[in-house]
XYZ file of C-alpha atoms in Angstrom:
665
model
C 4.641 -24.351 15.377
C 8.602 -24.132 15.534
C 9.917 -22.174 12.337
C 11.971 -24.474 9.934
C 15.713 -23.952 10.049
C 18.331 -25.160 8.308
C 17.363 -26.780 5.761
C 19.985 -26.949 3.232
C 21.933 -28.845 5.766
C 19.469 -31.675 5.445
C 20.583 -31.998 2.778
C 24.171 -32.631 2.864
C 25.292 -36.052 1.830
C 28.608 -35.747 4.555
C 29.062 -35.572 8.277
C 29.793 -33.413 10.798
C 32.979 -31.276 10.002
C 36.017 -30.441 11.835
C 36.507 -26.790 12.541
C 38.501 -24.710 14.945
C 36.156 -23.355 17.107
C 37.525 -21.052 20.362
C 35.078 -21.069 22.652
C 34.284 -25.084 21.977
C 34.173 -25.674 25.834
C 31.432 -22.665 26.519
C 29.097 -24.132 23.717
C 28.702 -26.858 25.093
C 27.821 -25.734 29.045
C 25.683 -23.170 27.680
C 24.099 -26.492 25.302
C 23.904 -28.262 28.999
C 23.004 -25.369 31.090
C 19.976 -25.000 28.318
C 18.941 -29.140 28.972
C 19.218 -28.397 32.765
C 16.723 -25.601 33.003
C 14.369 -27.659 30.569
C 14.915 -30.570 32.598
C 14.951 -32.483 29.880
C 15.542 -36.117 29.902
C 18.915 -37.689 30.463
C 18.800 -39.073 26.640
C 17.693 -36.126 25.366
C 20.876 -34.289 27.501
C 23.599 -36.650 26.232
C 22.027 -36.354 22.485
C 22.345 -32.192 22.563
C 25.506 -32.374 24.347
C 26.715 -34.990 21.761
C 25.147 -34.568 18.137
C 24.032 -31.330 18.325
C 26.787 -29.898 20.138
C 29.161 -31.430 16.619
C 26.725 -30.268 14.534
C 27.105 -26.356 15.966
C 31.259 -26.807 15.942
C 30.857 -27.477 12.401
C 28.533 -26.545 10.578
C 26.610 -23.722 12.364
C 27.147 -20.762 9.679
C 26.237 -17.406 12.107
C 30.167 -17.600 13.279
C 32.885 -14.969 14.017
C 36.298 -15.115 12.713
C 39.514 -14.700 14.625
C 41.603 -14.180 13.260
C 43.698 -11.595 15.130
C 44.520 -11.545 19.173
C 42.566 -7.625 19.555
C 39.560 -9.732 17.251
C 40.123 -12.535 20.635
C 39.889 -9.514 23.037
C 36.489 -9.335 20.761
C 34.595 -12.203 21.328
C 36.219 -13.605 25.098
C 37.159 -10.190 26.461
C 37.367 -12.139 29.778
C 39.898 -14.730 28.728
C 44.385 -13.819 27.862
C 44.877 -15.484 24.189
C 46.334 -18.492 25.493
C 49.760 -19.383 23.887
C 48.463 -21.659 20.964
C 46.341 -19.171 19.517
C 49.175 -16.710 19.520
C 51.237 -19.560 17.822
C 48.773 -20.210 15.550
C 48.337 -16.567 14.089
C 52.297 -16.453 13.827
C 52.514 -19.793 12.108
C 49.570 -18.626 9.386
C 50.958 -15.380 8.965
C 50.849 -14.188 4.927
C 48.762 -17.916 4.126
C 44.982 -18.259 3.251
C 44.190 -20.354 5.584
C 40.761 -20.503 7.371
C 41.206 -18.418 10.699
C 39.654 -19.923 14.005
C 35.865 -19.031 15.065
C 33.503 -17.931 17.319
C 30.267 -18.949 17.872
C 27.665 -17.034 20.172
C 26.693 -19.926 22.590
C 23.375 -17.789 22.726
C 23.046 -17.265 19.401
C 19.068 -16.821 18.537
C 19.587 -19.042 15.205
C 21.453 -21.467 17.302
C 18.590 -21.278 19.777
C 15.945 -21.958 17.255
C 18.080 -24.734 16.029
C 18.199 -26.352 19.158
C 14.460 -25.757 19.639
C 13.663 -27.712 16.501
C 15.390 -31.000 17.710
C 13.367 -30.490 20.663
C 10.810 -30.612 18.912
C 11.509 -33.821 17.507
C 13.251 -35.771 19.830
C 10.509 -35.350 22.615
C 7.720 -36.069 19.205
C 9.996 -39.413 19.045
C 9.855 -41.078 22.488
C 7.658 -44.065 22.879
C 8.489 -44.695 18.573
C 10.330 -48.025 17.674
C 13.371 -44.842 16.972
C 13.769 -43.732 20.586
C 15.971 -46.862 21.864
C 18.721 -46.077 19.192
C 18.553 -41.829 19.934
C 22.522 -42.081 19.717
C 22.722 -43.113 16.680
C 20.578 -40.864 15.180
C 22.807 -37.525 13.609
C 21.576 -34.521 13.398
C 21.456 -33.974 9.889
C 19.224 -37.519 10.079
C 16.974 -35.740 12.551
C 16.501 -32.763 10.739
C 15.573 -34.662 7.728
C 13.240 -36.806 9.995
C 11.767 -33.147 10.920
C 11.134 -32.280 7.656
C 9.009 -35.286 6.093
C 7.184 -35.444 9.952
C 5.871 -31.970 9.161
C 5.582 -33.078 4.679
C 3.303 -36.393 6.401
C 1.163 -34.168 8.812
C 0.122 -31.412 5.592
C -0.609 -35.017 3.394
C -2.332 -36.551 6.012
C -4.079 -33.832 7.140
C -7.731 -36.167 7.788
C -11.003 -34.656 6.676
C -12.809 -34.630 10.857
C -12.072 -31.761 13.733
C -11.693 -32.538 17.237
C -13.892 -30.688 19.837
C -13.455 -27.272 21.145
C -14.679 -26.622 24.752
C -15.552 -23.270 26.859
C -13.544 -25.279 30.126
C -10.109 -25.120 28.105
C -9.136 -21.732 27.947
C -10.060 -18.444 29.624
C -9.863 -15.525 27.164
C -7.181 -13.515 28.157
C -7.567 -10.482 26.223
C -10.442 -8.770 24.145
C -9.461 -7.080 20.931
C -11.213 -5.497 17.598
C -9.890 -8.433 15.951
C -10.260 -11.121 18.088
C -10.252 -12.157 21.755
C -7.082 -14.193 23.182
C -7.945 -17.081 25.003
C -5.089 -19.391 26.923
C -5.101 -23.313 27.207
C -5.888 -23.580 31.157
C -6.817 -27.047 31.360
C -5.094 -30.490 31.762
C -5.631 -33.931 30.622
C -7.620 -34.607 27.458
C -9.315 -31.815 27.822
C -6.495 -29.281 26.543
C -5.521 -32.249 24.416
C -8.441 -31.986 22.472
C -8.401 -27.952 22.727
C -5.043 -28.243 21.094
C -5.980 -30.784 18.145
C -8.836 -28.254 17.428
C -6.900 -25.656 17.332
C -3.928 -28.046 15.036
C -6.464 -28.840 12.797
C -7.921 -25.329 11.419
C -4.222 -23.515 12.210
C -2.925 -26.864 10.338
C 0.052 -26.193 12.413
C 2.115 -29.057 14.966
C 0.973 -27.880 18.100
C -2.084 -30.093 18.696
C -0.369 -33.240 16.368
C -0.993 -36.070 17.417
C 0.519 -39.494 16.372
C -2.588 -41.521 18.036
C -5.345 -38.994 17.094
C -7.684 -41.154 18.475
C -6.624 -41.199 21.866
C -4.686 -37.980 21.953
C -1.276 -39.132 22.426
C 2.090 -38.939 21.161
C 3.995 -37.138 18.454
C 4.289 -32.889 18.305
C 1.155 -32.422 20.403
C 2.366 -34.415 22.714
C 5.610 -32.547 23.772
C 3.260 -29.414 23.631
C 0.786 -30.649 25.735
C 3.366 -31.885 28.589
C 5.349 -28.584 28.789
C 1.573 -26.607 29.352
C 1.187 -29.069 32.399
C 4.642 -28.597 34.016
C 4.199 -24.851 33.862
C 6.763 -24.361 31.040
C 5.397 -23.282 28.627
C 2.540 -20.935 27.984
C -0.060 -20.975 24.840
C -2.775 -18.886 23.742
C -4.943 -18.095 20.004
C -6.833 -15.426 18.941
C -9.786 -16.279 18.031
C -12.962 -14.662 16.377
C -16.558 -14.770 17.407
C -16.880 -17.976 16.473
C -14.240 -19.367 17.963
C -12.065 -19.792 14.803
C -8.405 -19.471 14.895
C -6.337 -16.807 13.305
C -2.982 -16.834 15.282
C -1.565 -18.672 17.554
C 1.309 -17.652 20.304
C 3.341 -19.144 22.831
C 5.483 -17.980 26.243
C 7.806 -20.288 27.614
C 9.450 -19.938 30.703
C 13.167 -19.303 31.364
C 15.101 -18.586 34.839
C 11.419 -17.827 36.266
C 10.635 -15.219 33.614
C 7.870 -15.952 30.423
C 9.689 -15.086 27.388
C 7.897 -14.953 23.714
C 8.513 -18.128 21.667
C 6.694 -17.747 18.852
C 3.900 -16.321 16.669
C 2.623 -18.449 13.859
C -0.507 -17.746 11.331
C -1.916 -20.551 9.702
C 0.489 -23.171 8.233
C 3.406 -21.617 10.686
C 3.297 -18.116 8.186
C 2.837 -15.313 9.417
C -0.210 -13.988 10.365
C -1.918 -12.028 8.291
C -1.847 -8.102 8.237
C -5.417 -7.816 9.456
C -4.530 -10.025 12.334
C -1.368 -7.844 13.323
C -3.150 -4.811 15.165
C -4.448 -7.840 18.037
C -0.703 -9.378 18.431
C 0.531 -5.466 19.044
C -2.069 -4.975 21.228
C -1.849 -8.856 22.783
C 2.427 -8.221 23.427
C 1.945 -4.962 24.833
C -0.716 -6.208 27.394
C 1.353 -9.123 28.457
C 4.813 -6.525 28.224
C 6.828 -9.335 26.464
C 9.930 -8.396 24.990
C 10.681 -9.129 21.178
C 14.186 -8.775 21.176
C 15.204 -11.812 19.014
C 12.059 -13.384 18.395
C 12.395 -13.762 14.218
C 8.876 -14.276 13.834
C 7.933 -9.868 15.550
C 10.755 -8.672 13.268
C 8.989 -11.579 10.349
C 6.038 -9.400 11.536
C 7.388 -5.799 11.084
C 7.584 -5.243 14.934
C 9.909 -3.469 17.093
C 10.476 -2.525 20.612
C 9.615 1.671 20.290
C 13.062 2.789 22.057
C 12.879 4.337 25.475
C 13.882 7.816 24.021
C 12.137 7.713 21.711
C 8.659 6.709 23.886
C 5.885 8.399 25.937
C 5.012 7.259 29.145
C 1.932 6.112 28.062
C 2.675 5.017 24.937
C 3.115 1.638 23.843
C 6.305 -0.062 23.900
C 6.020 -2.501 20.707
C 5.610 -0.976 17.407
C 4.579 -1.381 13.699
C 8.013 -0.526 11.936
C 6.118 1.061 8.878
C 5.119 4.103 11.795
C 8.258 4.794 12.997
C 10.743 4.990 9.172
C 12.625 7.950 11.152
C 13.990 5.535 13.747
C 17.144 3.582 12.556
C 15.560 0.773 14.228
C 12.987 0.544 11.688
C 14.952 0.884 8.610
C 17.011 -1.713 9.650
C 14.166 -3.988 9.970
C 12.826 -3.642 6.496
C 16.430 -3.893 5.275
C 16.845 -7.220 7.042
C 13.086 -8.430 5.807
C 12.557 -7.500 2.453
C 9.055 -8.986 2.474
C 7.719 -6.513 5.052
C 7.494 -3.878 2.442
C 4.101 -6.057 1.458
C 3.081 -5.238 4.702
C 3.743 -1.307 4.102
C 0.331 0.774 3.809
C 1.791 3.448 2.298
C 5.296 2.618 1.221
C 8.367 5.496 -0.513
C 10.579 5.176 -3.010
C 13.064 5.018 -0.205
C 11.033 2.064 1.206
C 11.306 0.041 -1.919
C 15.058 0.742 -2.298
C 16.156 -0.072 0.932
C 13.545 -3.196 0.747
C 15.108 -3.931 -2.461
C 18.661 -4.385 -0.730
C 17.626 -6.274 1.660
C 16.879 -9.646 -1.090
C 16.175 -9.142 -4.595
C 14.302 -11.910 -4.876
C 11.908 -11.378 -1.811
C 11.163 -8.200 -2.521
C 11.058 -8.315 -6.263
C 8.159 -11.004 -5.417
C 6.630 -8.750 -2.798
C 6.103 -5.523 -5.089
C 4.594 -8.359 -8.139
C 2.583 -9.676 -6.126
C 1.378 -6.458 -4.282
C -2.152 -4.862 -4.660
C -0.271 -1.204 -5.109
C 2.418 -0.826 -7.506
C 6.080 0.028 -7.024
C 7.617 3.372 -8.415
C 8.784 2.337 -12.365
C 12.178 2.963 -12.085
C 12.454 0.489 -8.825
C 10.518 -2.183 -9.969
C 12.763 -1.924 -13.259
C 15.804 -2.273 -11.180
C 13.845 -5.701 -9.443
C 13.354 -7.545 -12.517
C 16.176 -6.660 -14.934
C 18.634 -8.855 -12.938
C 15.911 -12.089 -12.719
C 15.641 -14.678 -15.579
C 12.786 -15.286 -17.547
C 12.508 -18.642 -15.405
C 13.471 -16.669 -11.870
C 10.570 -13.973 -13.221
C 7.795 -16.817 -14.578
C 8.382 -18.759 -10.362
C 7.505 -14.929 -9.132
C 4.460 -14.315 -11.141
C 2.995 -17.501 -10.443
C 4.275 -17.701 -6.737
C 0.462 -17.540 -5.053
C -1.017 -19.876 -8.104
C -3.547 -16.846 -8.829
C -3.846 -15.111 -11.771
C -2.397 -11.666 -11.343
C -5.105 -8.904 -10.760
C -4.343 -4.835 -10.563
C -1.663 -2.698 -12.071
C 0.346 -6.638 -13.063
C -2.362 -8.360 -14.776
C -3.031 -4.063 -17.264
C 0.260 -4.836 -17.539
C 1.111 -8.574 -19.087
C -2.468 -8.492 -21.129
C -0.484 -5.245 -22.834
C 2.182 -8.106 -24.156
C 2.320 -7.189 -28.487
C 1.287 -10.759 -30.589
C 3.506 -11.764 -32.828
C 1.140 -10.716 -35.809
C 1.094 -7.132 -34.124
C 4.797 -5.642 -33.616
C 3.452 -1.693 -32.874
C 3.594 0.150 -29.985
C 0.337 -1.056 -27.188
C -2.285 1.391 -26.639
C -2.380 3.169 -23.938
C -3.859 1.597 -20.983
C -5.341 2.273 -17.317
C -5.257 -0.507 -14.842
C -8.418 -0.526 -12.993
C -7.137 1.623 -10.038
C -3.464 1.392 -10.794
C -3.015 4.379 -13.176
C 1.279 4.556 -12.407
C 2.120 2.826 -15.815
C 0.248 5.781 -18.104
C 1.733 4.850 -21.284
C 3.819 2.303 -21.488
C 6.131 3.108 -24.923
C 8.998 4.108 -24.353
C 10.670 6.764 -24.722
C 12.439 9.182 -27.286
C 15.923 7.990 -27.230
C 18.266 10.804 -24.920
C 20.292 13.209 -27.337
C 23.971 12.808 -26.596
C 24.555 16.188 -24.957
C 21.894 14.495 -22.214
C 22.883 10.798 -22.863
C 26.628 12.230 -21.140
C 25.536 14.391 -18.918
C 23.451 12.003 -17.156
C 26.230 9.102 -17.618
C 28.823 11.512 -15.460
C 26.480 12.083 -12.727
C 25.923 8.075 -12.722
C 29.442 7.512 -12.897
C 30.553 9.614 -10.425
C 28.741 7.894 -7.516
C 32.153 6.292 -7.505
C 34.442 8.760 -7.458
C 36.359 8.513 -4.526
C 37.327 4.463 -5.537
C 38.068 5.790 -9.185
C 41.054 8.177 -7.441
C 41.874 5.393 -5.360
C 42.756 3.376 -8.531
C 44.656 5.844 -10.440
C 41.633 6.543 -13.028
C 40.509 9.999 -13.841
C 37.178 11.443 -12.224
C 37.320 14.216 -14.863
C 37.185 12.176 -17.989
C 37.857 13.261 -21.818
C 36.255 10.352 -23.247
C 33.094 9.008 -23.352
C 31.340 5.284 -22.078
C 33.061 3.433 -19.795
C 36.244 3.796 -20.906
C 38.412 3.678 -17.505
C 41.404 6.155 -19.331
C 43.940 4.160 -18.021
C 47.186 1.997 -19.664
C 46.883 -1.179 -20.933
C 49.451 -2.215 -17.827
C 47.364 -0.517 -15.606
C 43.659 -1.840 -16.663
C 45.007 -5.264 -16.515
C 46.405 -5.023 -13.197
C 42.709 -3.598 -12.040
C 41.285 -5.983 -14.117
C 43.000 -9.432 -12.611
C 42.482 -7.072 -8.698
C 38.317 -6.998 -9.010
C 38.344 -10.431 -11.091
C 39.855 -12.329 -7.708
C 37.838 -9.966 -5.548
C 34.828 -10.870 -7.306
C 35.713 -14.813 -7.962
C 35.031 -14.500 -11.137
C 35.544 -17.279 -12.756
C 38.302 -18.649 -14.811
C 36.712 -21.763 -16.637
C 34.144 -19.742 -19.795
C 31.877 -22.201 -19.273
C 31.033 -21.568 -15.774
C 30.573 -17.519 -16.455
C 27.068 -17.474 -17.720
C 26.202 -18.557 -14.289
C 28.330 -16.080 -12.272
C 27.357 -13.085 -14.773
C 22.902 -13.885 -13.895
C 24.404 -14.384 -10.367
C 25.794 -10.678 -10.968
C 22.840 -8.845 -12.483
C 20.576 -11.250 -9.888
C 22.379 -9.917 -6.637
C 23.677 -6.108 -8.126
C 21.064 -4.273 -6.076
C 21.434 -6.034 -3.378
C 23.374 -4.814 -0.099
C 25.006 -7.799 1.267
C 25.865 -6.244 4.394
C 21.932 -6.803 5.122
C 22.565 -10.530 5.257
C 24.991 -9.902 8.097
C 22.743 -9.947 11.488
C 26.305 -9.751 12.887
C 27.103 -7.028 11.894
C 24.511 -5.501 11.404
C 23.969 -5.743 14.848
C 27.440 -3.816 15.341
C 26.286 -0.887 13.452
C 22.987 -0.315 15.099
C 25.304 0.195 18.293
C 27.957 1.695 16.498
C 25.039 4.252 15.458
C 25.440 3.437 11.261
C 21.794 3.853 9.463
C 20.964 1.105 6.678
C 21.226 3.276 4.201
C 24.908 4.242 5.195
C 25.012 0.521 4.112
C 23.593 1.358 0.800
C 25.759 4.471 0.058
C 28.262 2.596 0.192
C 26.965 -0.441 -1.387
C 26.362 1.646 -4.341
C 29.409 3.488 -5.027
C 31.056 0.146 -5.389
C 28.975 -1.129 -7.678
C 28.923 1.413 -9.929
C 32.936 0.836 -10.063
C 32.783 -2.502 -10.524
C 30.055 -2.670 -12.887
C 32.613 0.007 -15.438
C 35.879 -2.080 -14.829
C 33.655 -5.254 -15.891
C 32.098 -3.650 -18.785
C 35.898 -1.852 -19.732
C 37.045 -5.007 -19.598
C 34.113 -6.987 -21.766
C 32.733 -8.782 -19.334
C 29.535 -7.333 -19.804
C 27.443 -5.881 -22.187
C 27.646 -1.984 -22.357
C 24.026 -2.051 -23.722
C 22.569 -3.645 -20.133
C 25.529 -2.288 -17.608
C 24.075 1.088 -19.343
C 20.632 0.538 -17.693
C 22.119 -0.830 -14.017
C 24.659 2.664 -14.391
C 22.076 4.544 -14.406
C 19.222 2.872 -12.382
C 21.980 2.549 -9.601
C 22.253 6.170 -9.761
C 18.655 6.762 -10.362
C 18.586 4.447 -6.103
C 21.344 7.207 -4.997
C 19.349 10.493 -5.823
C 16.235 8.839 -4.120
C 17.210 7.621 -1.043
C 19.534 10.762 -0.265
C 19.109 14.975 -0.814
C 22.129 15.966 -1.990
C 25.582 15.097 -2.311
C 26.872 15.965 0.566
C 23.886 13.528 2.210
C 25.421 10.759 -0.318
C 29.369 11.468 0.401
C 28.184 11.161 4.718
C 26.289 8.066 4.087
C 29.133 6.713 2.137
C 31.389 7.702 4.564
C 30.142 6.084 7.274
C 29.234 2.983 5.504
C 32.698 2.253 4.392
C 33.546 3.481 7.116
C 31.859 0.394 9.486
C 32.850 -1.898 6.714
C 36.347 -1.159 7.131
C 36.706 -0.681 10.769
C 34.622 -4.151 11.398
C 37.192 -5.858 9.071
C 40.794 -4.246 9.389
C 40.819 -1.327 12.086
C 38.354 0.847 13.798
C 40.486 4.096 13.083
C 39.806 3.520 9.485
C 35.919 5.048 9.495
C 37.695 8.305 10.319
C 39.760 8.038 7.618
C 36.962 7.373 5.246
C 34.730 10.352 6.671
C 37.818 13.017 5.903
C 38.693 11.161 2.518
C 34.901 12.137 1.624
C 34.574 15.404 3.206
C 38.165 16.377 0.787
C 37.004 15.289 -2.031
C 33.034 16.953 -1.594
C 35.376 20.190 -0.921
C 37.872 20.285 -3.880
C 37.456 22.733 -6.029
C 36.947 20.299 -9.083
C 34.829 18.032 -7.219
C 32.147 16.739 -8.974
C 30.160 16.222 -6.003
C 30.407 19.989 -5.593
C 29.536 20.554 -9.171
C 26.953 18.537 -10.840
C 24.218 19.165 -10.206
C 21.798 16.749 -8.019
C 18.570 17.245 -10.310
C 19.218 18.378 -13.536
C 18.087 15.684 -15.361
C 15.728 12.485 -14.423
C 18.481 9.920 -14.833
C 16.337 7.333 -15.747
C 13.041 8.627 -16.501
C 9.405 6.806 -15.479
C 8.859 6.137 -19.241
C 12.444 4.373 -19.724
C 11.792 2.174 -16.588
C 7.926 1.101 -17.841
C 9.262 0.197 -21.207
C 12.066 -1.509 -19.613
C 9.615 -3.426 -17.187
C 7.570 -4.385 -19.963
C 10.250 -5.752 -22.026
C 11.125 -8.556 -19.131
C 7.281 -9.667 -18.130
C 5.922 -9.419 -20.991
C 6.916 -12.359 -22.499
C 5.226 -14.057 -19.480
C 1.772 -12.711 -20.738
C 0.254 -16.578 -21.151
C -2.428 -17.246 -18.181
C -0.575 -18.448 -14.944
C -1.657 -21.520 -13.691
C -4.357 -20.824 -10.776
C -5.381 -22.725 -7.301
C -6.992 -22.055 -4.253
C -4.990 -20.505 -1.425
C -5.866 -19.470 1.454
C -6.854 -15.496 2.188
C -4.325 -15.235 5.489
C -1.949 -16.557 3.134
C 1.155 -13.183 3.203
C 4.793 -12.509 1.600
C 7.147 -14.313 4.086
């Protein structure tokens, strides 16, 4: 049942890497303490203390750089910085060497990876390779774990294991079905687990010896249930068909939610989520740090926002006024497909989290996104990327997307297609692009779009009141060359012309992403500091406008394409904020949070003062440009851009059957 962790690591050709981790002994002790609590066999404890520990120290990605005495105090407040650490900082001052790292021994991703290895190690017991366990590296174990799951999918037998009412008891009745718990032991338990695994197509009841129900992943789960260390529940319908599998694990005398899986280890279908909610609230379980719950859009309602009799675990879309819900959508872009009626702000937030996942959810969803957000989602993707997303679920597109693709101009007919009315989807309206804007209107929209980055221009000596039009910076040749070098260095712009095409495609693809949304440690820091996801979006939007203008002025980007991204980015700002003051304050909070995380806490207040002073300046663009005088990107323009991107894909995609329970992941 465990979700796949670190697939990229399994493909690495090299072994364990050296890395300076300041709390390595604490990590080893934490791994061993968990093994003792689980009462792991000695050979498994030894393997975890050797191979898993070495992978964690050398390759675990979620680390905190310890590049200052202040950062040491934040990571290890109970220990004074040792003399060797101070000498190391002094020796590296001004150098570009990699700083030491700190790893949280209880990081959720680390715990998930450890659980995945436990599945493999317990399943290995009794096999021929068990005696050579000490020779199997983490990377080899991960590769074998994936091979096992691929083999199970290929070799799944056509038969089924019988289910018995004596093997389970009913825990809770819901409108979506009844939750039952496996309570038997021996062959009766194992047969019920095999029945669950056959229908759900995951490994909870996958036994290596299918006739005798022994060995493999099923044996690991069965023994842990029999030993009282794990509880497994199944959501069954009236015909006893499983639809959701949940597991609880005991830690320090308390039960903790471990996993919530639908068919083939995917998130459960949306129609079963209300039942899962009822079950979790029934058992009063904690879900913080449970990745499966985050993927379903479930969160704990803060005590201050909950009434005494209200459920504490709630769906994110019912509480989008709360920062926790906004952060969840920012970090889990696929949740936009689970929102029953998302607004334009929610679509922009999801696109900032992960453009690829958000684009797939938008194109594969039943309801059409706002045209401007959809244009932003598809314009950054290559033709191959778009084709892969459109065909991702294998079935031919339907509804609004099918109607759009059907209107593609043919080679013999290059005229503008006739207006269409998609079935139940009227958002497309007239597909023909709008008439070109007048020069005055174009300059007005461009000036507004450029103004999003005014504070960054002022910091670089670029006038915010240009007497010229277009992307020109109005700097001297030497000043522009200096700025160009600095921006190229910050963005890792390749010197090799042959690598630039790939770099530019990545730039367009990531343009509307908010990098901070993918940094779990930073997002946790923001949650504690009261920084909202939209604050980080405001900061990212301003920075992207600045970067886009500099790269275009320096000749790296084509102006026609840059113009579209410039205006879509400005439209994002207008859609997500109510006025210049709201944007300015959000930008200051977002920039201040990032600066304080990277450098100094005092910089947050400096960012806020800087934004306020410019906002109140006599000639400030933010004071004098009307917020919504003119649409920066009209719906007709956005629809035309979407059509240009998607019409070449109008050939019928491949089709094959897929389960009704499949959901974007």
